[in-house]
Amino acid sequence: MNHILEIDAENRRAVVEPGVVNLDLSRAVDHLGLYYAPDPSSQKSCTIGGNVSENAGGPHTLAYGVTTNHVTGLEVVLPDGQIFPHGRKNGPKLPATTSLGSLSVPRARLLSSPKSS
């Protein structure tokens, strides 16, 4: 549960497993001129899944927003085992009665790396 499954540089998106460490995602896309903006002080060890659950931020929050501003979709496993895709692109919203589920595949928005002066 700690792999980067897909990087779509053209659309600035990454599909990851929830155990991917923030800084590892930024390092994986650095050669493409991209990065993952949420940067809690623990970004060397915190995971995307943990950031999603806590809506983590960091110094870039003022300019780029918190985690919810950088997640474009989720795949959630419900208590009955049903896998539920959720997001702007793939449609349905979680049922209102859902109060528990396991995050299995977050989709992250990537930004262009700041230009160095």
mmCIF file of C-alpha atoms in Angstrom:
data_model
loop_
_atom_site.group_PDB
_atom_site.id
_atom_site.type_symbol
_atom_site.label_atom_id
_atom_site.label_comp_id
_atom_site.label_asym_id
_atom_site.label_seq_id
_atom_site.Cartn_x
_atom_site.Cartn_y
_atom_site.Cartn_z
ATOM 1 C CA MET A 1 0.000 0.000 0.000
ATOM 2 C CA ASN A 2 2.945 2.341 -0.548
ATOM 3 C CA HIS A 3 3.339 2.479 -4.316
ATOM 4 C CA ILE A 4 2.880 5.199 -6.873
ATOM 5 C CA LEU A 5 0.547 3.514 -9.349
ATOM 6 C CA GLU A 6 0.390 6.103 -12.107
ATOM 7 C CA ILE A 7 1.836 9.497 -12.970
ATOM 8 C CA ASP A 8 0.013 11.557 -15.589
ATOM 9 C CA ALA A 9 2.346 14.510 -16.132
ATOM 10 C CA GLU A 10 0.231 16.017 -18.906
ATOM 11 C CA ASN A 11 -2.821 16.302 -16.630
ATOM 12 C CA ARG A 12 -0.747 16.841 -13.460
ATOM 13 C CA ARG A 13 -2.210 13.870 -11.614
ATOM 14 C CA ALA A 14 -0.832 10.916 -9.703
ATOM 15 C CA VAL A 15 -2.631 7.800 -8.533
ATOM 16 C CA VAL A 16 -1.024 6.482 -5.374
ATOM 17 C CA GLU A 17 -1.596 4.028 -2.570
ATOM 18 C CA PRO A 18 -2.278 5.626 0.830
ATOM 19 C CA GLY A 19 1.101 4.624 2.289
ATOM 20 C CA VAL A 20 3.122 6.740 -0.169
ATOM 21 C CA VAL A 21 5.221 9.280 1.729
ATOM 22 C CA ASN A 22 4.614 12.913 0.707
ATOM 23 C CA LEU A 23 8.224 13.716 -0.060
ATOM 24 C CA ASP A 24 8.611 10.495 -2.081
ATOM 25 C CA LEU A 25 5.801 11.600 -4.397
ATOM 26 C CA SER A 26 7.414 15.010 -4.906
ATOM 27 C CA ARG A 27 10.777 13.371 -5.593
ATOM 28 C CA ALA A 28 9.208 10.935 -8.059
ATOM 29 C CA VAL A 29 7.788 13.757 -10.186
ATOM 30 C CA ASP A 30 10.587 16.312 -9.735
ATOM 31 C CA HIS A 31 12.236 15.329 -13.046
ATOM 32 C CA LEU A 32 8.937 16.268 -14.734
ATOM 33 C CA GLY A 33 8.989 19.750 -13.200
ATOM 34 C CA LEU A 34 6.128 18.857 -10.829
ATOM 35 C CA TYR A 35 5.599 18.447 -7.083
ATOM 36 C CA TYR A 36 2.919 17.609 -4.523
ATOM 37 C CA ALA A 37 2.130 20.839 -2.661
ATOM 38 C CA PRO A 38 0.880 19.741 0.799
ATOM 39 C CA ASP A 39 4.035 19.813 2.899
ATOM 40 C CA PRO A 40 3.488 19.163 6.593
ATOM 41 C CA SER A 41 6.662 19.495 8.674
ATOM 42 C CA SER A 42 6.686 15.692 8.786
ATOM 43 C CA GLN A 43 6.635 15.355 4.980
ATOM 44 C CA LYS A 44 9.689 13.069 5.092
ATOM 45 C CA SER A 45 7.652 10.455 6.941
ATOM 46 C CA CYS A 46 3.929 11.301 6.674
ATOM 47 C CA THR A 47 1.791 9.523 4.125
ATOM 48 C CA ILE A 48 -0.751 10.689 1.591
ATOM 49 C CA GLY A 49 -3.416 8.540 3.270
ATOM 50 C CA GLY A 50 -2.691 10.129 6.643
ATOM 51 C CA ASN A 51 -2.809 13.580 5.088
ATOM 52 C CA VAL A 52 -6.189 12.819 3.532
ATOM 53 C CA SER A 53 -7.602 11.661 6.873
ATOM 54 C CA GLU A 54 -6.332 14.721 8.717
ATOM 55 C CA ASN A 55 -6.566 17.272 5.875
ATOM 56 C CA ALA A 56 -2.930 18.132 6.549
ATOM 57 C CA GLY A 57 -1.236 21.308 5.405
ATOM 58 C CA GLY A 58 2.116 22.962 5.944
ATOM 59 C CA PRO A 59 3.896 26.149 4.893
ATOM 60 C CA HIS A 60 2.497 25.974 1.344
ATOM 61 C CA THR A 61 -1.059 26.017 2.742
ATOM 62 C CA LEU A 62 -1.258 29.794 2.534
ATOM 63 C CA ALA A 63 -0.528 29.791 -1.179
ATOM 64 C CA TYR A 64 -1.887 26.427 -2.342
ATOM 65 C CA GLY A 65 -4.405 25.159 0.221
ATOM 66 C CA VAL A 66 -4.594 22.033 2.352
ATOM 67 C CA THR A 67 -4.805 18.394 1.280
ATOM 68 C CA THR A 68 -8.453 18.558 0.167
ATOM 69 C CA ASN A 69 -7.386 21.067 -2.477
ATOM 70 C CA HIS A 70 -4.962 18.504 -3.909
ATOM 71 C CA VAL A 71 -6.973 15.293 -3.920
ATOM 72 C CA THR A 72 -9.062 14.787 -7.045
ATOM 73 C CA GLY A 73 -10.511 11.405 -6.167
ATOM 74 C CA LEU A 74 -10.475 8.501 -3.758
ATOM 75 C CA GLU A 75 -11.191 4.820 -3.815
ATOM 76 C CA VAL A 76 -12.759 3.722 -0.546
ATOM 77 C CA VAL A 77 -13.399 0.186 0.680
ATOM 78 C CA LEU A 78 -16.635 0.115 2.668
ATOM 79 C CA PRO A 79 -17.198 -2.175 5.685
ATOM 80 C CA ASP A 80 -19.166 -4.640 3.537
ATOM 81 C CA GLY A 81 -16.172 -4.979 1.164
ATOM 82 C CA GLN A 82 -17.670 -2.871 -1.609
ATOM 83 C CA ILE A 83 -15.044 -0.806 -3.433
ATOM 84 C CA PHE A 84 -16.403 2.650 -4.026
ATOM 85 C CA PRO A 85 -14.744 5.117 -6.429
ATOM 86 C CA HIS A 86 -15.365 8.691 -5.375
ATOM 87 C CA GLY A 87 -14.245 11.887 -7.003
ATOM 88 C CA ARG A 88 -14.884 14.701 -9.382
ATOM 89 C CA LYS A 89 -14.059 12.627 -12.438
ATOM 90 C CA ASN A 90 -15.582 9.247 -11.650
ATOM 91 C CA GLY A 91 -18.902 10.302 -10.313
ATOM 92 C CA PRO A 92 -20.928 8.987 -7.432
ATOM 93 C CA LYS A 93 -20.771 10.369 -3.940
ATOM 94 C CA LEU A 94 -20.448 8.097 -0.932
ATOM 95 C CA PRO A 95 -23.851 7.107 0.487
ATOM 96 C CA ALA A 96 -24.995 9.450 3.263
ATOM 97 C CA THR A 97 -25.143 6.505 5.665
ATOM 98 C CA THR A 98 -21.435 5.759 5.207
ATOM 99 C CA SER A 99 -19.476 6.621 8.319
ATOM 100 C CA LEU A 100 -16.596 4.195 7.995
ATOM 101 C CA GLY A 101 -14.383 3.056 5.158
ATOM 102 C CA SER A 102 -10.749 2.396 4.344
ATOM 103 C CA LEU A 103 -8.945 4.641 1.906
ATOM 104 C CA SER A 104 -7.295 2.502 -0.743
ATOM 105 C CA VAL A 105 -6.335 4.709 -3.709
ATOM 106 C CA PRO A 106 -6.100 8.496 -3.467
ATOM 107 C CA ARG A 107 -5.634 10.551 -6.635
ATOM 108 C CA ALA A 108 -3.371 13.553 -6.135
ATOM 109 C CA ARG A 109 -3.156 16.823 -8.032
ATOM 110 C CA LEU A 110 0.402 17.884 -8.863
ATOM 111 C CA LEU A 111 1.634 21.442 -9.381
ATOM 112 C CA SER A 112 4.401 22.843 -11.527
ATOM 113 C CA SER A 113 7.578 23.274 -9.530
ATOM 114 C CA PRO A 114 8.304 26.864 -8.566
ATOM 115 C CA LYS A 115 10.836 28.456 -10.882
ATOM 116 C CA SER A 116 14.213 29.129 -9.285
ATOM 117 C CA SER A 117 15.456 32.671 -9.480
#
